[in-house]
Tab-separated table of N, CA and C in Angstrom:
chain	number	residue	atom	x	y	z
A	686	UNK	N	0.836	-1.186	0.000
A	686	UNK	CA	0.000	0.000	0.000
A	686	UNK	C	0.881	1.250	0.000
A	687	UNK	N	0.372	2.285	-0.605
A	687	UNK	CA	0.968	3.609	-0.476
A	687	UNK	C	0.300	4.237	0.740
A	688	UNK	N	1.089	4.559	1.765
A	688	UNK	CA	0.557	5.015	3.052
A	688	UNK	C	0.997	6.456	3.308
A	689	UNK	N	0.010	7.356	3.416
A	689	UNK	CA	0.295	8.745	3.763
A	689	UNK	C	0.499	8.832	5.268
A	690	UNK	N	1.661	9.315	5.675
A	690	UNK	CA	1.952	9.541	7.093
A	690	UNK	C	1.533	10.972	7.407
A	691	UNK	N	0.557	11.113	8.301
A	691	UNK	CA	-0.007	12.423	8.627
A	691	UNK	C	0.179	12.721	10.099
A	692	UNK	N	0.547	13.951	10.392
A	692	UNK	CA	0.730	14.389	11.769
A	692	UNK	C	1.150	15.843	11.760
A	693	UNK	N	1.456	16.394	12.914
A	693	UNK	CA	1.834	17.806	12.996
A	693	UNK	C	3.097	18.123	12.195
A	694	UNK	N	3.035	19.215	11.466
A	694	UNK	CA	4.230	19.778	10.830
A	694	UNK	C	4.374	21.223	11.300
A	695	UNK	N	3.462	22.106	10.918
A	695	UNK	CA	3.524	23.500	11.357
A	695	UNK	C	2.816	23.725	12.686
A	696	UNK	N	1.841	22.887	12.990
A	696	UNK	CA	1.007	23.079	14.190
A	696	UNK	C	1.858	23.190	15.453
A	697	UNK	N	1.545	24.197	16.238
A	697	UNK	CA	2.208	24.378	17.522
A	697	UNK	C	3.633	24.885	17.447
A	698	UNK	N	4.099	25.260	16.261
A	698	UNK	CA	5.493	25.698	16.129
A	698	UNK	C	5.655	27.203	16.166
A	699	UNK	N	4.570	27.944	15.952
A	699	UNK	CA	4.692	29.396	15.879
A	699	UNK	C	5.595	29.833	14.740
A	700	UNK	N	5.758	28.966	13.736
A	700	UNK	CA	6.610	29.296	12.595
A	700	UNK	C	8.091	29.083	12.832
A	701	UNK	N	8.455	28.492	13.961
A	701	UNK	CA	9.866	28.254	14.284
A	701	UNK	C	10.423	27.143	13.388
A	702	UNK	N	11.422	27.449	12.567
A	702	UNK	CA	11.974	26.452	11.646
A	702	UNK	C	12.505	25.200	12.350
A	703	UNK	N	13.130	25.373	13.516
A	703	UNK	CA	13.662	24.208	14.245
A	703	UNK	C	12.528	23.304	14.716
A	704	UNK	N	11.432	23.893	15.175
A	704	UNK	CA	10.286	23.100	15.630
A	704	UNK	C	9.634	22.377	14.456
A	705	UNK	N	9.539	23.040	13.301
A	705	UNK	CA	8.983	22.381	12.115
A	705	UNK	C	9.884	21.245	11.665
A	706	UNK	N	11.193	21.453	11.723
A	706	UNK	CA	12.138	20.391	11.357
A	706	UNK	C	11.995	19.205	12.302
A	707	UNK	N	11.797	19.471	13.591
A	707	UNK	CA	11.609	18.385	14.561
A	707	UNK	C	10.314	17.622	14.266
A	708	UNK	N	9.258	18.342	13.905
A	708	UNK	CA	8.007	17.679	13.548
A	708	UNK	C	8.174	16.822	12.303
A	709	UNK	N	8.886	17.331	11.305
A	709	UNK	CA	9.124	16.552	10.092
A	709	UNK	C	9.947	15.304	10.412
A	710	UNK	N	10.909	15.447	11.304
A	710	UNK	CA	11.712	14.285	11.709
A	710	UNK	C	10.839	13.220	12.383
A	711	UNK	N	9.849	13.644	13.175
A	711	UNK	CA	8.923	12.677	13.798
A	711	UNK	C	8.092	11.960	12.737
A	712	UNK	N	7.637	12.705	11.739
A	712	UNK	CA	6.891	12.079	10.635
A	712	UNK	C	7.791	11.079	9.907
A	713	UNK	N	9.014	11.495	9.632
A	713	UNK	CA	9.938	10.635	8.889
A	713	UNK	C	10.358	9.406	9.691
A	714	UNK	N	10.325	9.494	11.006
A	714	UNK	CA	10.689	8.336	11.838
A	714	UNK	C	9.734	7.174	11.615
A	715	UNK	N	8.526	7.460	11.145
A	715	UNK	CA	7.556	6.395	10.872
A	715	UNK	C	7.767	5.777	9.493
A	716	UNK	N	8.594	6.379	8.649
A	716	UNK	CA	8.761	5.893	7.271
A	716	UNK	C	9.358	4.488	7.226
A	717	UNK	N	10.425	4.241	7.990
A	717	UNK	CA	11.031	2.903	7.957
A	717	UNK	C	10.069	1.825	8.444
A	718	UNK	N	9.399	1.999	9.583
A	718	UNK	CA	8.467	0.947	10.006
A	718	UNK	C	7.359	0.669	8.976
A	719	UNK	N	6.878	1.708	8.306
A	719	UNK	CA	5.875	1.502	7.253
A	719	UNK	C	6.489	0.692	6.120
A	720	UNK	N	7.681	1.061	5.713
A	720	UNK	CA	8.378	0.347	4.644
A	720	UNK	C	8.681	-1.091	5.052
A	721	UNK	N	9.134	-1.258	6.288
A	721	UNK	CA	9.479	-2.591	6.787
A	721	UNK	C	8.261	-3.511	6.843
A	722	UNK	N	7.080	-2.923	6.963
A	722	UNK	CA	5.842	-3.712	6.967
A	722	UNK	C	5.422	-4.101	5.546
A	723	UNK	N	6.205	-3.654	4.557
A	723	UNK	CA	5.928	-4.040	3.177
A	723	UNK	C	5.188	-2.991	2.369
A	724	UNK	N	5.148	-1.753	2.869
A	724	UNK	CA	4.394	-0.694	2.198
A	724	UNK	C	5.324	0.438	1.766
A	725	UNK	N	4.756	1.401	1.055
A	725	UNK	CA	5.528	2.555	0.604
A	725	UNK	C	5.031	3.797	1.343
A	726	UNK	N	5.865	4.379	2.208
A	726	UNK	CA	5.443	5.571	2.947
A	726	UNK	C	5.589	6.826	2.094
A	727	UNK	N	4.715	7.789	2.350
A	727	UNK	CA	4.822	9.095	1.716
A	727	UNK	C	4.362	10.141	2.734
A	728	UNK	N	5.037	11.274	2.713
A	728	UNK	CA	4.700	12.396	3.588
A	728	UNK	C	4.453	13.589	2.679
A	729	UNK	N	3.338	14.259	2.876
A	729	UNK	CA	2.975	15.374	2.003
A	729	UNK	C	4.050	16.440	1.895
A	730	UNK	N	4.737	16.708	3.003
A	730	UNK	CA	5.780	17.745	2.978
A	730	UNK	C	6.948	17.378	2.076
A	731	UNK	N	7.162	16.071	1.844
A	731	UNK	CA	8.233	15.667	0.927
A	731	UNK	C	7.983	16.208	-0.470
A	732	UNK	N	6.739	16.443	-0.798
A	732	UNK	CA	6.378	16.978	-2.109
A	732	UNK	C	6.112	18.475	-2.017
A	733	UNK	N	5.359	18.883	-1.002
A	733	UNK	CA	4.942	20.274	-0.891
A	733	UNK	C	6.098	21.242	-0.664
A	734	UNK	N	7.078	20.860	0.148
A	734	UNK	CA	8.171	21.799	0.445
A	734	UNK	C	9.002	22.143	-0.789
A	735	UNK	N	9.372	21.178	-1.638
A	735	UNK	CA	10.066	21.561	-2.872
A	735	UNK	C	9.196	22.403	-3.811
A	736	UNK	N	7.891	22.145	-3.816
A	736	UNK	CA	6.983	22.973	-4.628
A	736	UNK	C	7.025	24.408	-4.124
A	737	UNK	N	6.941	24.576	-2.809
A	737	UNK	CA	7.021	25.926	-2.237
A	737	UNK	C	8.348	26.596	-2.552
A	738	UNK	N	9.448	25.845	-2.375
A	738	UNK	CA	10.774	26.428	-2.669
A	738	UNK	C	10.864	26.871	-4.119
A	739	UNK	N	10.297	26.080	-5.024
A	739	UNK	CA	10.378	26.441	-6.447
A	739	UNK	C	9.548	27.683	-6.766
A	740	UNK	N	8.609	28.018	-5.870
A	740	UNK	CA	7.805	29.231	-6.023
A	740	UNK	C	8.416	30.395	-5.244
A	741	UNK	N	9.590	30.161	-4.646
A	741	UNK	CA	10.254	31.202	-3.879
A	741	UNK	C	9.621	31.422	-2.517
A	742	UNK	N	8.959	30.398	-1.989
A	742	UNK	CA	8.250	30.525	-0.715
A	742	UNK	C	8.705	29.436	0.246
A	743	UNK	N	8.254	29.546	1.475
A	743	UNK	CA	8.557	28.551	2.496
A	743	UNK	C	7.298	28.199	3.264
A	744	UNK	N	7.444	27.374	4.294
A	744	UNK	CA	6.271	26.877	5.010
A	744	UNK	C	5.511	27.920	5.819
A	745	UNK	N	6.093	29.087	6.039
A	745	UNK	CA	5.377	30.136	6.769
A	745	UNK	C	4.860	31.229	5.842
A	746	UNK	N	5.136	31.113	4.581
A	746	UNK	CA	4.670	32.065	3.573
A	746	UNK	C	3.156	31.912	3.394
A	747	UNK	N	2.445	32.981	3.063
A	747	UNK	CA	1.005	32.860	2.818
A	747	UNK	C	0.643	31.819	1.736
A	748	UNK	N	1.543	31.587	0.809
A	748	UNK	CA	1.303	30.597	-0.238
A	748	UNK	C	1.227	29.173	0.316
A	749	UNK	N	1.813	28.941	1.482
A	749	UNK	CA	1.908	27.582	2.035
A	749	UNK	C	0.552	26.907	2.187
A	750	UNK	N	-0.459	27.638	2.622
A	750	UNK	CA	-1.784	27.025	2.774
A	750	UNK	C	-2.358	26.583	1.432
A	751	UNK	N	-1.944	27.240	0.363
A	751	UNK	CA	-2.423	26.872	-0.972
A	751	UNK	C	-1.618	25.731	-1.581
A	752	UNK	N	-0.569	25.288	-0.867
A	752	UNK	CA	0.261	24.186	-1.373
A	752	UNK	C	0.224	22.985	-0.423
A	753	UNK	N	0.439	23.207	0.874
A	753	UNK	CA	0.534	22.085	1.808
A	753	UNK	C	-0.736	21.238	1.845
A	754	UNK	N	-1.883	21.853	2.095
A	754	UNK	CA	-3.127	21.080	2.197
A	754	UNK	C	-3.525	20.446	0.860
A	755	UNK	N	-3.482	21.198	-0.249
A	755	UNK	CA	-3.841	20.567	-1.523
A	755	UNK	C	-2.889	19.436	-1.934
A	756	UNK	N	-1.625	19.518	-1.532
A	756	UNK	CA	-0.694	18.440	-1.857
A	756	UNK	C	-1.143	17.141	-1.208
A	757	UNK	N	-1.465	17.203	0.069
A	757	UNK	CA	-1.931	15.999	0.761
A	757	UNK	C	-3.226	15.497	0.141
A	758	UNK	N	-4.120	16.409	-0.193
A	758	UNK	CA	-5.386	16.007	-0.812
A	758	UNK	C	-5.142	15.303	-2.140
A	759	UNK	N	-4.239	15.837	-2.954
A	759	UNK	CA	-3.916	15.206	-4.241
A	759	UNK	C	-3.233	13.860	-4.036
A	760	UNK	N	-2.383	13.769	-3.031
A	760	UNK	CA	-1.723	12.494	-2.736
A	760	UNK	C	-2.733	11.428	-2.330
A	761	UNK	N	-3.727	11.820	-1.568
A	761	UNK	CA	-4.699	10.852	-1.070
A	761	UNK	C	-5.488	10.176	-2.187
A	762	UNK	N	-5.534	10.779	-3.360
A	762	UNK	CA	-6.175	10.130	-4.507
A	762	UNK	C	-5.425	8.846	-4.863
A	763	UNK	N	-4.125	8.821	-4.576
A	763	UNK	CA	-3.275	7.687	-4.938
A	763	UNK	C	-2.977	6.749	-3.763
A	764	UNK	N	-3.255	7.197	-2.556
A	764	UNK	CA	-2.917	6.408	-1.361
A	764	UNK	C	-3.961	5.339	-1.079
A	765	UNK	N	-3.492	4.329	-0.365
A	765	UNK	CA	-4.366	3.227	0.036
A	765	UNK	C	-4.731	3.290	1.515
A	766	UNK	N	-4.023	4.128	2.272
A	766	UNK	CA	-4.259	4.229	3.712
A	766	UNK	C	-3.569	5.470	4.257
A	767	UNK	N	-3.960	5.838	5.483
A	767	UNK	CA	-3.328	6.941	6.203
A	767	UNK	C	-2.845	6.406	7.546
A	768	UNK	N	-1.649	6.801	7.922
A	768	UNK	CA	-1.132	6.560	9.261
A	768	UNK	C	-1.146	7.911	9.965
A	769	UNK	N	-2.054	8.070	10.930
A	769	UNK	CA	-2.201	9.346	11.652
A	769	UNK	C	-1.392	9.273	12.931
A	770	UNK	N	-0.325	10.068	12.978
A	770	UNK	CA	0.522	10.123	14.169
A	770	UNK	C	-0.087	11.077	15.193
A	771	UNK	N	0.270	10.915	16.469
A	771	UNK	CA	-0.299	11.768	17.526
A	771	UNK	C	0.094	13.230	17.378
A	772	UNK	N	-0.751	14.083	17.942
A	772	UNK	CA	-0.474	15.511	17.992
A	772	UNK	C	-1.542	16.319	17.286
A	773	UNK	N	-1.780	17.515	17.800
A	773	UNK	CA	-2.761	18.403	17.194
A	773	UNK	C	-2.289	18.854	15.825
A	774	UNK	N	-3.153	18.707	14.837
A	774	UNK	CA	-2.816	19.133	13.483
A	774	UNK	C	-4.091	19.214	12.660
A	775	UNK	N	-4.464	20.436	12.286
A	775	UNK	CA	-5.649	20.615	11.446
A	775	UNK	C	-5.452	19.926	10.099
A	776	UNK	N	-4.251	20.011	9.546
A	776	UNK	CA	-3.979	19.387	8.256
A	776	UNK	C	-4.093	17.870	8.320
A	777	UNK	N	-3.529	17.270	9.369
A	777	UNK	CA	-3.606	15.815	9.516
A	777	UNK	C	-5.045	15.380	9.775
A	778	UNK	N	-5.789	16.184	10.546
A	778	UNK	CA	-7.205	15.870	10.765
A	778	UNK	C	-7.974	15.931	9.450
A	779	UNK	N	-7.618	16.892	8.625
A	779	UNK	CA	-8.240	17.007	7.299
A	779	UNK	C	-7.894	15.784	6.447
A	780	UNK	N	-6.652	15.321	6.526
A	780	UNK	CA	-6.243	14.118	5.783
A	780	UNK	C	-7.064	12.904	6.215
A	781	UNK	N	-7.275	12.767	7.513
A	781	UNK	CA	-8.065	11.650	8.041
A	781	UNK	C	-9.500	11.743	7.536
A	782	UNK	N	-10.088	12.934	7.591
A	782	UNK	CA	-11.459	13.113	7.122
A	782	UNK	C	-11.574	12.774	5.638
A	783	UNK	N	-10.622	13.217	4.854
A	783	UNK	CA	-10.619	12.920	3.418
A	783	UNK	C	-10.485	11.422	3.190
A	784	UNK	N	-9.574	10.790	3.912
A	784	UNK	CA	-9.380	9.343	3.762
A	784	UNK	C	-10.673	8.592	4.096
A	785	UNK	N	-11.313	8.976	5.165
A	785	UNK	CA	-12.555	8.289	5.565
A	785	UNK	C	-13.653	8.496	4.527
A	786	UNK	N	-13.758	9.708	3.973
A	786	UNK	CA	-14.753	9.964	2.916
A	786	UNK	C	-14.501	9.069	1.709
A	787	UNK	N	-13.228	8.793	1.460
A	787	UNK	CA	-12.859	7.970	0.297
A	787	UNK	C	-12.832	6.477	0.624
A	788	UNK	N	-13.164	6.134	1.863
A	788	UNK	CA	-13.215	4.730	2.261
A	788	UNK	C	-11.860	4.102	2.521
A	789	UNK	N	-10.847	4.935	2.775
A	789	UNK	CA	-9.502	4.426	3.041
A	789	UNK	C	-9.345	4.116	4.525
A	790	UNK	N	-8.599	3.072	4.866
A	790	UNK	CA	-8.344	2.801	6.283
A	790	UNK	C	-7.430	3.864	6.889
A	791	UNK	N	-7.681	4.160	8.148
A	791	UNK	CA	-6.855	5.097	8.903
A	791	UNK	C	-6.293	4.331	10.091
A	792	UNK	N	-4.981	4.298	10.179
A	792	UNK	CA	-4.292	3.621	11.271
A	792	UNK	C	-3.708	4.668	12.198
A	793	UNK	N	-3.579	4.315	13.471
A	793	UNK	CA	-3.034	5.260	14.452
A	793	UNK	C	-1.725	4.771	15.057
A	794	UNK	N	-1.285	3.608	14.635
A	794	UNK	CA	-0.010	3.060	15.079
A	794	UNK	C	0.510	2.152	13.968
A	795	UNK	N	1.804	2.178	13.761
A	795	UNK	CA	2.408	1.352	12.708
A	795	UNK	C	2.075	-0.124	12.913
A	796	UNK	N	1.947	-0.546	14.164
A	796	UNK	CA	1.658	-1.953	14.443
A	796	UNK	C	0.293	-2.388	13.915
A	797	UNK	N	-0.586	-1.439	13.626
A	797	UNK	CA	-1.906	-1.760	13.085
A	797	UNK	C	-1.874	-2.071	11.595
A	798	UNK	N	-0.811	-1.648	10.907
A	798	UNK	CA	-0.716	-1.889	9.462
A	798	UNK	C	-0.621	-3.382	9.176
A	799	UNK	N	-1.321	-3.844	8.142
A	799	UNK	CA	-1.132	-5.245	7.753
A	799	UNK	C	0.303	-5.446	7.275
A	800	UNK	N	0.854	-6.598	7.547
A	800	UNK	CA	2.224	-6.901	7.125
A	800	UNK	C	2.186	-7.770	5.888
A	801	UNK	N	2.950	-7.371	4.877
A	801	UNK	CA	3.051	-8.143	3.650
A	801	UNK	C	4.154	-9.165	3.777
A	802	UNK	N	3.960	-10.312	3.149
A	802	UNK	CA	5.016	-11.353	3.114
A	802	UNK	C	6.239	-10.778	2.413
A	803	UNK	N	7.419	-11.196	2.857
A	803	UNK	CA	8.663	-10.726	2.245
A	803	UNK	C	9.055	-9.345	2.696
A	804	UNK	N	8.475	-8.871	3.780
A	804	UNK	CA	8.798	-7.527	4.270
A	804	UNK	C	10.220	-7.461	4.786
A	805	UNK	N	10.746	-6.263	4.859
A	805	UNK	CA	12.072	-6.050	5.430
A	805	UNK	C	11.958	-6.166	6.944
A	806	UNK	N	12.932	-6.691	7.584
A	806	UNK	CA	12.914	-6.798	9.043
A	806	UNK	C	13.481	-5.522	9.648
A	807	UNK	N	12.758	-4.995	10.621
A	807	UNK	CA	13.204	-3.760	11.291
A	807	UNK	C	14.300	-4.086	12.275
């Protein structure tokens, strides 16, 4: 499955770049366990941040709301599931709502993901 990892990125950071980087690192920490379970992890910021940079903007720029949320929404058309990590996040809550509307499973812990045969061992 292609699994969107959703959780806080900008939420609660007050625009602090170090806090956003720490949030992204928490999202990325879930990538290996998702992969090891036999799936392909994706994080919206992996796509949205380069899009913003190419527009000369960053995550605190007014353009960010027009890129970050729509990126996740566009990704969800291709995803098979969402892994919702803990923490307050309007964007991640929106991802969960979109996934549920589309009938996609929403997991709250990597251990809930089905494991495919031939998976990598963590």
